[in-house]
């Protein structure tokens, strides 16, 4: 928190980071954001899960791309969801908020390939690009609004503030399958973080 006597503005704390948790240890999965992959090989995100399915002695998780998840939910239709072994699925959980360290050298950014890496949020002002990325809007009461996508880069609003336009993920994906432009909200840059 800045010193109130220096005249600087109050800055909200950064949003909570995304911390992957093994799906074996997670409870209900329907609609949860997940990652799939193999330790040592890599990870794929922007997926949603349905509830676990047991076939024989194996447990699987139906997993689908987010775009298909949102379309199925919005239009109440069935979609094909491949069954992924539960040990290859990780659920995106929200971790404890922490101060973001400044990016260091390459060695300080190395991660283990045993599990998907934790993703710390990045201030929109520091992000290389915004359009299409998952973003978090910090609310004036200290809360967070998630499941948003940026639809513009940073720009100057009519009032002269630096901001970006965002939309809900449902409207973002509906834009792709229907062509209907999304409803957007202009968010000041100091309240916007890339997830």
Short mmCIF file of N, CA, C and O in Angstrom, two decimals, residues 11-133:
data_model
loop_
_atom_site.label_atom_id
_atom_site.label_comp_id
_atom_site.label_asym_id
_atom_site.label_seq_id
_atom_site.Cartn_x
_atom_site.Cartn_y
_atom_site.Cartn_z
N UNK A 11 -3.38 1.57 -4.84
CA UNK A 11 -3.37 0.52 -5.85
C UNK A 11 -3.88 -0.77 -5.24
O UNK A 11 -3.41 -1.15 -4.17
N UNK A 12 -4.82 -1.43 -5.90
CA UNK A 12 -5.34 -2.68 -5.34
C UNK A 12 -4.30 -3.79 -5.40
O UNK A 12 -3.38 -3.76 -6.21
N UNK A 13 -4.48 -4.78 -4.51
CA UNK A 13 -3.61 -5.95 -4.54
C UNK A 13 -3.85 -6.72 -5.82
O UNK A 13 -4.97 -6.71 -6.36
N UNK A 14 -2.84 -7.44 -6.34
CA UNK A 14 -3.05 -8.23 -7.55
C UNK A 14 -4.03 -9.37 -7.29
O UNK A 14 -4.23 -9.78 -6.14
N UNK A 15 -4.68 -9.86 -8.35
CA UNK A 15 -5.60 -10.99 -8.17
C UNK A 15 -4.85 -12.26 -7.78
O UNK A 15 -3.63 -12.34 -7.92
N UNK A 16 -5.61 -13.24 -7.34
CA UNK A 16 -5.02 -14.52 -6.94
C UNK A 16 -4.47 -15.25 -8.17
O UNK A 16 -5.03 -15.15 -9.25
N UNK A 17 -3.38 -16.00 -7.99
CA UNK A 17 -2.80 -16.75 -9.11
C UNK A 17 -3.60 -18.02 -9.39
O UNK A 17 -4.39 -18.48 -8.57
N UNK A 18 -3.39 -18.59 -10.58
CA UNK A 18 -3.98 -19.87 -10.95
C UNK A 18 -2.99 -20.96 -10.56
O UNK A 18 -1.84 -20.94 -10.99
N UNK A 19 -3.46 -21.90 -9.73
CA UNK A 19 -2.61 -22.97 -9.24
C UNK A 19 -3.23 -24.31 -9.65
O UNK A 19 -4.30 -24.66 -9.16
N UNK A 20 -2.59 -25.06 -10.57
CA UNK A 20 -3.15 -26.34 -10.98
C UNK A 20 -3.11 -27.37 -9.85
O UNK A 20 -2.14 -27.46 -9.11
N UNK A 21 -4.22 -28.13 -9.72
CA UNK A 21 -4.35 -29.19 -8.73
C UNK A 21 -4.76 -30.47 -9.44
O UNK A 21 -5.64 -30.43 -10.31
N UNK A 22 -4.14 -31.57 -9.09
CA UNK A 22 -4.47 -32.85 -9.73
C UNK A 22 -5.97 -33.13 -9.58
O UNK A 22 -6.53 -32.99 -8.49
N UNK A 23 -6.63 -33.52 -10.67
CA UNK A 23 -8.07 -33.77 -10.66
C UNK A 23 -8.44 -34.92 -9.72
O UNK A 23 -9.56 -34.96 -9.21
N UNK A 24 -7.51 -35.81 -9.49
CA UNK A 24 -7.75 -36.91 -8.54
C UNK A 24 -8.10 -36.34 -7.17
O UNK A 24 -8.90 -36.90 -6.44
N UNK A 25 -7.52 -35.20 -6.83
CA UNK A 25 -7.73 -34.59 -5.51
C UNK A 25 -8.87 -33.58 -5.51
O UNK A 25 -9.19 -33.03 -4.46
N UNK A 26 -9.46 -33.31 -6.65
CA UNK A 26 -10.52 -32.30 -6.75
C UNK A 26 -11.88 -32.94 -6.56
O UNK A 26 -12.07 -34.12 -6.83
N UNK A 27 -12.82 -32.16 -6.11
CA UNK A 27 -14.19 -32.65 -5.92
C UNK A 27 -14.95 -32.62 -7.23
O UNK A 27 -14.55 -33.23 -8.22
N UNK A 28 -16.02 -31.86 -7.26
CA UNK A 28 -16.86 -31.74 -8.45
C UNK A 28 -16.08 -31.06 -9.58
O UNK A 28 -15.38 -30.09 -9.35
N UNK A 29 -16.22 -31.59 -10.79
CA UNK A 29 -15.46 -31.05 -11.92
C UNK A 29 -16.32 -30.34 -12.97
O UNK A 29 -15.79 -29.60 -13.78
N UNK A 30 -17.62 -30.57 -12.98
CA UNK A 30 -18.47 -30.02 -14.03
C UNK A 30 -18.28 -28.51 -14.18
O UNK A 30 -18.47 -27.75 -13.25
N UNK A 31 -17.87 -28.11 -15.40
CA UNK A 31 -17.71 -26.71 -15.72
C UNK A 31 -16.40 -26.10 -15.28
O UNK A 31 -16.13 -24.94 -15.58
N UNK A 32 -15.57 -26.87 -14.59
CA UNK A 32 -14.30 -26.33 -14.11
C UNK A 32 -13.30 -26.22 -15.24
O UNK A 32 -13.27 -27.03 -16.16
N UNK A 33 -12.44 -25.21 -15.15
CA UNK A 33 -11.36 -25.04 -16.11
C UNK A 33 -10.27 -26.05 -15.79
O UNK A 33 -9.88 -26.19 -14.63
N UNK A 34 -9.78 -26.76 -16.81
CA UNK A 34 -8.76 -27.78 -16.58
C UNK A 34 -7.63 -27.67 -17.59
O UNK A 34 -7.75 -27.03 -18.64
N UNK A 35 -6.53 -28.33 -17.25
CA UNK A 35 -5.38 -28.52 -18.13
C UNK A 35 -5.23 -30.03 -18.29
O UNK A 35 -5.52 -30.79 -17.37
N UNK A 36 -4.76 -30.46 -19.46
CA UNK A 36 -4.46 -31.87 -19.64
C UNK A 36 -3.02 -31.99 -20.13
O UNK A 36 -2.48 -31.05 -20.70
N UNK A 37 -2.44 -33.15 -19.91
CA UNK A 37 -1.08 -33.36 -20.38
C UNK A 37 -0.39 -34.47 -19.64
O UNK A 37 -1.00 -35.20 -18.84
N UNK A 38 0.88 -34.58 -19.91
CA UNK A 38 1.72 -35.60 -19.30
C UNK A 38 2.96 -34.92 -18.72
O UNK A 38 3.59 -34.10 -19.39
N UNK A 39 3.31 -35.28 -17.48
CA UNK A 39 4.55 -34.74 -16.94
C UNK A 39 5.72 -35.02 -17.90
O UNK A 39 5.83 -36.10 -18.46
N UNK A 40 6.52 -34.01 -18.12
CA UNK A 40 7.67 -34.15 -19.00
C UNK A 40 7.37 -33.91 -20.46
O UNK A 40 8.28 -33.78 -21.27
N UNK A 41 6.09 -33.84 -20.85
CA UNK A 41 5.72 -33.66 -22.26
C UNK A 41 5.10 -32.31 -22.55
O UNK A 41 5.36 -31.72 -23.59
N UNK A 42 4.23 -31.81 -21.68
CA UNK A 42 3.60 -30.53 -21.91
C UNK A 42 2.15 -30.51 -21.48
O UNK A 42 1.60 -31.52 -21.06
N UNK A 43 1.53 -29.32 -21.62
CA UNK A 43 0.19 -29.09 -21.09
C UNK A 43 -0.66 -28.32 -22.09
O UNK A 43 -0.17 -27.49 -22.82
N UNK A 44 -1.96 -28.61 -22.06
CA UNK A 44 -2.91 -27.90 -22.91
C UNK A 44 -4.00 -27.32 -22.03
O UNK A 44 -4.55 -28.01 -21.17
N UNK A 45 -4.33 -26.05 -22.25
CA UNK A 45 -5.34 -25.38 -21.44
C UNK A 45 -6.52 -24.93 -22.27
O UNK A 45 -6.76 -25.43 -23.36
N UNK A 46 -7.27 -23.95 -21.74
CA UNK A 46 -8.52 -23.45 -22.34
C UNK A 46 -9.51 -24.58 -22.57
O UNK A 46 -10.15 -24.69 -23.61
N UNK A 47 -9.62 -25.45 -21.56
CA UNK A 47 -10.51 -26.60 -21.59
C UNK A 47 -11.45 -26.56 -20.39
O UNK A 47 -11.12 -25.96 -19.37
N UNK A 48 -12.60 -27.23 -20.53
CA UNK A 48 -13.55 -27.38 -19.42
C UNK A 48 -13.84 -28.86 -19.24
O UNK A 48 -13.78 -29.64 -20.18
N UNK A 49 -14.17 -29.22 -18.01
CA UNK A 49 -14.42 -30.63 -17.68
C UNK A 49 -15.88 -30.87 -17.33
O UNK A 49 -16.61 -29.96 -16.98
N UNK A 50 -16.25 -32.14 -17.42
CA UNK A 50 -17.53 -32.60 -16.89
C UNK A 50 -17.20 -33.55 -15.74
O UNK A 50 -16.03 -33.76 -15.44
N UNK A 51 -18.21 -34.16 -15.13
CA UNK A 51 -17.96 -35.03 -13.98
C UNK A 51 -17.19 -36.30 -14.38
O UNK A 51 -17.30 -36.78 -15.50
N UNK A 52 -16.43 -36.82 -13.44
CA UNK A 52 -15.63 -38.03 -13.66
C UNK A 52 -16.54 -39.20 -14.04
O UNK A 52 -17.68 -39.29 -13.62
N UNK A 53 -15.98 -40.09 -14.87
CA UNK A 53 -16.68 -41.28 -15.33
C UNK A 53 -15.80 -42.48 -15.00
O UNK A 53 -14.61 -42.46 -15.26
N UNK A 54 -16.41 -43.54 -14.44
CA UNK A 54 -15.66 -44.76 -14.14
C UNK A 54 -16.05 -45.82 -15.15
O UNK A 54 -17.23 -46.11 -15.35
N UNK A 55 -15.04 -46.36 -15.83
CA UNK A 55 -15.25 -47.46 -16.78
C UNK A 55 -14.30 -48.58 -16.38
O UNK A 55 -13.09 -48.43 -16.47
N UNK A 56 -14.90 -49.69 -15.94
CA UNK A 56 -14.06 -50.78 -15.45
C UNK A 56 -13.36 -50.32 -14.18
O UNK A 56 -13.98 -49.84 -13.25
N UNK A 57 -12.06 -50.42 -14.17
CA UNK A 57 -11.30 -49.99 -13.00
C UNK A 57 -10.63 -48.64 -13.22
O UNK A 57 -9.84 -48.19 -12.39
N UNK A 58 -10.92 -47.96 -14.32
CA UNK A 58 -10.28 -46.68 -14.65
C UNK A 58 -11.25 -45.52 -14.47
O UNK A 58 -12.44 -45.65 -14.73
N UNK A 59 -10.73 -44.40 -14.08
CA UNK A 59 -11.52 -43.17 -13.95
C UNK A 59 -11.08 -42.19 -15.02
O UNK A 59 -9.88 -41.98 -15.23
N UNK A 60 -12.06 -41.62 -15.71
CA UNK A 60 -11.81 -40.68 -16.79
C UNK A 60 -12.53 -39.37 -16.52
O UNK A 60 -13.50 -39.32 -15.77
N UNK A 61 -12.07 -38.32 -17.20
CA UNK A 61 -12.72 -37.01 -17.12
C UNK A 61 -13.09 -36.60 -18.55
O UNK A 61 -12.21 -36.51 -19.41
N UNK A 62 -14.38 -36.35 -18.83
CA UNK A 62 -14.76 -35.79 -20.13
C UNK A 62 -14.24 -34.35 -20.21
O UNK A 62 -14.51 -33.54 -19.32
N UNK A 63 -13.47 -34.05 -21.24
CA UNK A 63 -12.84 -32.74 -21.39
C UNK A 63 -13.15 -32.20 -22.78
O UNK A 63 -13.09 -32.93 -23.76
N UNK A 64 -13.48 -30.90 -22.85
CA UNK A 64 -13.79 -30.28 -24.13
C UNK A 64 -13.21 -28.87 -24.19
O UNK A 64 -13.00 -28.26 -23.14
N UNK A 65 -12.98 -28.36 -25.40
CA UNK A 65 -12.52 -26.97 -25.52
C UNK A 65 -13.56 -26.02 -24.93
O UNK A 65 -14.77 -26.27 -25.00
N UNK A 66 -13.09 -24.93 -24.35
CA UNK A 66 -14.01 -23.97 -23.73
C UNK A 66 -15.09 -23.48 -24.68
O UNK A 66 -16.24 -23.30 -24.29
N UNK A 67 -14.73 -23.24 -25.94
CA UNK A 67 -15.72 -22.75 -26.91
C UNK A 67 -16.89 -23.72 -27.01
O UNK A 67 -18.06 -23.31 -27.05
N UNK A 68 -16.61 -25.03 -27.04
CA UNK A 68 -17.68 -26.03 -27.13
C UNK A 68 -18.48 -26.08 -25.83
O UNK A 68 -19.70 -26.27 -25.85
N UNK A 69 -17.80 -25.93 -24.70
CA UNK A 69 -18.49 -25.92 -23.41
C UNK A 69 -19.51 -24.79 -23.35
O UNK A 69 -20.67 -24.99 -23.04
N UNK A 70 -19.07 -23.58 -23.70
CA UNK A 70 -19.97 -22.42 -23.65
C UNK A 70 -21.12 -22.57 -24.64
O UNK A 70 -22.26 -22.22 -24.32
N UNK A 71 -20.85 -23.08 -25.82
CA UNK A 71 -21.93 -23.26 -26.81
C UNK A 71 -22.94 -24.29 -26.32
O UNK A 71 -24.15 -24.08 -26.41
N UNK A 72 -22.46 -25.40 -25.78
CA UNK A 72 -23.36 -26.43 -25.26
C UNK A 72 -24.22 -25.89 -24.12
O UNK A 72 -25.43 -26.17 -24.05
N UNK A 73 -23.63 -25.12 -23.24
CA UNK A 73 -24.38 -24.55 -22.11
C UNK A 73 -25.39 -23.51 -22.59
O UNK A 73 -26.52 -23.48 -22.13
N UNK A 74 -24.98 -22.65 -23.52
CA UNK A 74 -25.86 -21.57 -24.00
C UNK A 74 -27.02 -22.11 -24.82
O UNK A 74 -28.14 -21.62 -24.72
N UNK A 75 -26.75 -23.12 -25.65
CA UNK A 75 -27.77 -23.64 -26.55
C UNK A 75 -28.38 -24.95 -26.07
O UNK A 75 -29.19 -25.54 -26.76
N UNK A 76 -27.97 -25.40 -24.87
CA UNK A 76 -28.48 -26.64 -24.28
C UNK A 76 -28.40 -27.81 -25.26
O UNK A 76 -29.38 -28.49 -25.55
N UNK A 77 -27.19 -28.01 -25.81
CA UNK A 77 -26.96 -29.11 -26.75
C UNK A 77 -25.91 -30.05 -26.18
O UNK A 77 -25.16 -29.71 -25.28
N UNK A 78 -25.85 -31.24 -26.74
CA UNK A 78 -24.84 -32.23 -26.36
C UNK A 78 -23.60 -32.01 -27.23
O UNK A 78 -23.72 -31.67 -28.41
N UNK A 79 -22.44 -32.20 -26.66
CA UNK A 79 -21.20 -32.12 -27.43
C UNK A 79 -20.35 -33.34 -27.12
O UNK A 79 -20.47 -33.94 -26.06
N UNK A 80 -19.49 -33.67 -28.06
CA UNK A 80 -18.56 -34.78 -27.87
C UNK A 80 -17.45 -34.32 -26.95
O UNK A 80 -16.86 -33.26 -27.14
N UNK A 81 -17.16 -35.12 -25.93
CA UNK A 81 -16.08 -34.81 -25.00
C UNK A 81 -15.21 -36.05 -24.84
O UNK A 81 -15.65 -37.04 -24.28
N UNK A 82 -13.98 -36.01 -25.35
CA UNK A 82 -13.09 -37.16 -25.18
C UNK A 82 -12.87 -37.45 -23.70
O UNK A 82 -12.85 -36.54 -22.87
N UNK A 83 -12.72 -38.73 -23.39
CA UNK A 83 -12.45 -39.14 -22.01
C UNK A 83 -10.94 -39.18 -21.79
O UNK A 83 -10.23 -39.92 -22.47
N UNK A 84 -10.47 -38.40 -20.85
CA UNK A 84 -9.04 -38.31 -20.54
C UNK A 84 -8.81 -39.00 -19.19
O UNK A 84 -9.55 -38.73 -18.24
N UNK A 85 -7.81 -39.88 -19.09
CA UNK A 85 -7.53 -40.50 -17.79
C UNK A 85 -7.35 -39.43 -16.71
O UNK A 85 -6.68 -38.43 -16.92
N UNK A 86 -7.97 -39.64 -15.55
CA UNK A 86 -7.98 -38.64 -14.49
C UNK A 86 -6.58 -38.22 -14.07
O UNK A 86 -6.36 -37.06 -13.71
N UNK A 87 -5.62 -39.11 -14.16
CA UNK A 87 -4.25 -38.75 -13.75
C UNK A 87 -3.58 -37.79 -14.72
O UNK A 87 -2.50 -37.27 -14.44
N UNK A 88 -4.19 -37.53 -15.86
CA UNK A 88 -3.65 -36.58 -16.85
C UNK A 88 -4.41 -35.25 -16.85
O UNK A 88 -4.23 -34.44 -17.75
N UNK A 89 -5.27 -35.05 -15.85
CA UNK A 89 -6.10 -33.84 -15.78
C UNK A 89 -5.76 -33.05 -14.52
O UNK A 89 -5.65 -33.62 -13.43
N UNK A 90 -5.62 -31.75 -14.69
CA UNK A 90 -5.33 -30.83 -13.58
C UNK A 90 -6.38 -29.74 -13.59
O UNK A 90 -6.70 -29.19 -14.63
N UNK A 91 -6.91 -29.41 -12.42
CA UNK A 91 -7.95 -28.40 -12.28
C UNK A 91 -7.29 -27.06 -11.94
O UNK A 91 -6.40 -27.00 -11.10
N UNK A 92 -7.75 -26.00 -12.60
CA UNK A 92 -7.24 -24.66 -12.29
C UNK A 92 -7.94 -24.14 -11.04
O UNK A 92 -9.13 -23.86 -11.06
N UNK A 93 -7.20 -24.05 -9.96
CA UNK A 93 -7.70 -23.51 -8.69
C UNK A 93 -7.12 -22.11 -8.51
O UNK A 93 -6.09 -21.78 -9.11
N UNK A 94 -7.74 -21.33 -7.66
CA UNK A 94 -7.19 -20.02 -7.34
C UNK A 94 -6.37 -20.15 -6.06
O UNK A 94 -6.85 -20.66 -5.05
N UNK A 95 -5.11 -19.70 -6.13
CA UNK A 95 -4.22 -19.79 -4.99
C UNK A 95 -4.33 -18.57 -4.09
O UNK A 95 -5.20 -17.73 -4.26
N UNK A 96 -3.41 -18.49 -3.18
CA UNK A 96 -3.34 -17.35 -2.27
C UNK A 96 -2.71 -16.16 -3.00
O UNK A 96 -1.74 -16.34 -3.73
N UNK A 97 -3.26 -14.99 -2.76
CA UNK A 97 -2.70 -13.78 -3.37
C UNK A 97 -1.30 -13.56 -2.82
O UNK A 97 -1.03 -13.79 -1.65
N UNK A 98 -0.42 -13.15 -3.68
CA UNK A 98 0.95 -12.86 -3.28
C UNK A 98 1.47 -11.71 -4.12
O UNK A 98 0.97 -11.46 -5.22
N UNK A 99 2.45 -11.02 -3.61
CA UNK A 99 3.05 -9.96 -4.39
C UNK A 99 3.80 -10.57 -5.55
O UNK A 99 4.51 -11.56 -5.39
N UNK A 100 3.61 -10.00 -6.72
CA UNK A 100 4.31 -10.50 -7.90
C UNK A 100 5.74 -10.01 -7.89
O UNK A 100 5.99 -8.83 -7.74
N UNK A 101 6.63 -10.95 -8.07
CA UNK A 101 8.04 -10.57 -8.16
C UNK A 101 8.30 -10.06 -9.57
O UNK A 101 7.68 -10.50 -10.53
N UNK A 102 9.23 -9.15 -9.68
CA UNK A 102 9.60 -8.66 -11.00
C UNK A 102 10.24 -9.80 -11.78
O UNK A 102 10.92 -10.65 -11.21
N UNK A 103 10.00 -9.87 -13.10
CA UNK A 103 10.60 -10.95 -13.87
C UNK A 103 12.11 -10.91 -13.73
O UNK A 103 12.73 -9.86 -13.84
N UNK A 104 12.66 -12.06 -13.46
CA UNK A 104 14.11 -12.14 -13.28
C UNK A 104 14.77 -12.75 -14.49
O UNK A 104 14.23 -12.73 -15.60
N UNK A 105 15.92 -13.28 -14.26
CA UNK A 105 16.65 -13.92 -15.35
C UNK A 105 15.98 -15.25 -15.71
O UNK A 105 15.04 -15.68 -15.05
N UNK A 106 16.46 -15.89 -16.73
CA UNK A 106 15.88 -17.14 -17.22
C UNK A 106 15.88 -18.21 -16.14
O UNK A 106 14.90 -18.93 -15.96
N UNK A 107 16.95 -18.33 -15.39
CA UNK A 107 17.06 -19.38 -14.37
C UNK A 107 15.96 -19.23 -13.32
O UNK A 107 15.37 -20.21 -12.89
N UNK A 108 15.61 -18.01 -12.94
CA UNK A 108 14.57 -17.82 -11.92
C UNK A 108 13.17 -18.13 -12.45
O UNK A 108 12.24 -18.29 -11.68
N UNK A 109 13.01 -18.24 -13.77
CA UNK A 109 11.71 -18.54 -14.37
C UNK A 109 11.54 -20.00 -14.74
O UNK A 109 10.48 -20.39 -15.23
N UNK A 110 12.54 -20.83 -14.51
CA UNK A 110 12.44 -22.25 -14.86
C UNK A 110 11.42 -22.94 -13.95
O UNK A 110 11.28 -22.61 -12.78
N UNK A 111 10.70 -23.91 -14.53
CA UNK A 111 9.68 -24.66 -13.78
C UNK A 111 9.97 -26.15 -13.88
O UNK A 111 10.73 -26.60 -14.73
N UNK A 112 9.33 -26.91 -13.03
CA UNK A 112 9.41 -28.36 -13.09
C UNK A 112 8.44 -28.85 -14.16
O UNK A 112 7.36 -28.28 -14.34
N UNK A 113 8.79 -29.92 -14.86
CA UNK A 113 7.89 -30.51 -15.84
C UNK A 113 7.01 -31.60 -15.23
O UNK A 113 6.28 -32.29 -15.93
N UNK A 114 7.05 -31.74 -13.90
CA UNK A 114 6.26 -32.76 -13.22
C UNK A 114 4.79 -32.39 -13.10
O UNK A 114 3.94 -33.24 -12.90
N UNK A 115 4.48 -31.11 -13.20
CA UNK A 115 3.09 -30.65 -13.11
C UNK A 115 2.98 -29.32 -13.84
O UNK A 115 3.99 -28.65 -14.06
N UNK A 116 1.75 -28.91 -14.21
CA UNK A 116 1.60 -27.61 -14.87
C UNK A 116 2.07 -26.50 -13.94
O UNK A 116 1.90 -26.59 -12.72
N UNK A 117 2.65 -25.45 -14.49
CA UNK A 117 3.16 -24.37 -13.63
C UNK A 117 2.05 -23.49 -13.08
O UNK A 117 0.98 -23.36 -13.67
N UNK A 118 2.32 -22.90 -11.95
CA UNK A 118 1.46 -21.88 -11.35
C UNK A 118 1.52 -20.66 -12.28
O UNK A 118 2.57 -20.35 -12.82
N UNK A 119 0.39 -19.99 -12.48
CA UNK A 119 0.37 -18.79 -13.33
C UNK A 119 0.04 -17.58 -12.48
O UNK A 119 -1.08 -17.44 -12.00
N UNK A 120 1.03 -16.73 -12.32
CA UNK A 120 0.80 -15.49 -11.58
C UNK A 120 0.23 -14.45 -12.54
O UNK A 120 0.66 -14.36 -13.69
N UNK A 121 -0.74 -13.66 -12.08
CA UNK A 121 -1.31 -12.63 -12.95
C UNK A 121 -0.27 -11.55 -13.27
O UNK A 121 0.65 -11.31 -12.51
N UNK A 122 -0.46 -10.93 -14.43
CA UNK A 122 0.42 -9.86 -14.89
C UNK A 122 -0.44 -8.61 -15.11
O UNK A 122 -1.51 -8.70 -15.72
N UNK A 123 0.01 -7.49 -14.60
CA UNK A 123 -0.73 -6.25 -14.79
C UNK A 123 -0.90 -5.99 -16.28
O UNK A 123 0.03 -6.18 -17.06
N UNK A 124 -2.09 -5.56 -16.70
CA UNK A 124 -2.36 -5.31 -18.12
C UNK A 124 -1.37 -4.31 -18.70
O UNK A 124 -0.98 -4.42 -19.86
N UNK A 125 -0.93 -3.38 -17.88
CA UNK A 125 0.04 -2.38 -18.33
C UNK A 125 1.38 -3.02 -18.71
O UNK A 125 2.08 -2.53 -19.58
N UNK A 126 1.71 -4.15 -18.09
CA UNK A 126 2.98 -4.84 -18.35
C UNK A 126 2.86 -5.96 -19.38
O UNK A 126 3.87 -6.55 -19.76
N UNK A 127 1.66 -6.31 -19.80
CA UNK A 127 1.45 -7.41 -20.75
C UNK A 127 1.81 -6.97 -22.16
O UNK A 127 1.55 -5.82 -22.54
N UNK A 128 2.40 -7.88 -22.91
CA UNK A 128 2.79 -7.56 -24.29
C UNK A 128 1.58 -7.35 -25.19
O UNK A 128 1.59 -6.50 -26.08
N UNK A 129 0.53 -8.12 -24.99
CA UNK A 129 -0.69 -8.02 -25.79
C UNK A 129 -1.88 -8.43 -24.94
O UNK A 129 -1.74 -9.24 -24.02
N UNK A 130 -3.05 -7.89 -25.25
CA UNK A 130 -4.25 -8.19 -24.47
C UNK A 130 -5.33 -8.90 -25.26
O UNK A 130 -6.01 -9.78 -24.74
N UNK A 131 -5.55 -8.51 -26.50
CA UNK A 131 -6.70 -8.99 -27.26
C UNK A 131 -6.79 -10.52 -27.26
O UNK A 131 -5.84 -11.20 -27.61
N UNK A 132 -7.95 -11.02 -26.81
CA UNK A 132 -8.21 -12.45 -26.77
C UNK A 132 -7.73 -13.15 -25.52
O UNK A 132 -8.08 -14.30 -25.28
N UNK A 133 -6.98 -12.48 -24.69
CA UNK A 133 -6.43 -13.12 -23.49
C UNK A 133 -7.43 -13.11 -22.34
O UNK A 133 -8.28 -12.22 -22.24
#
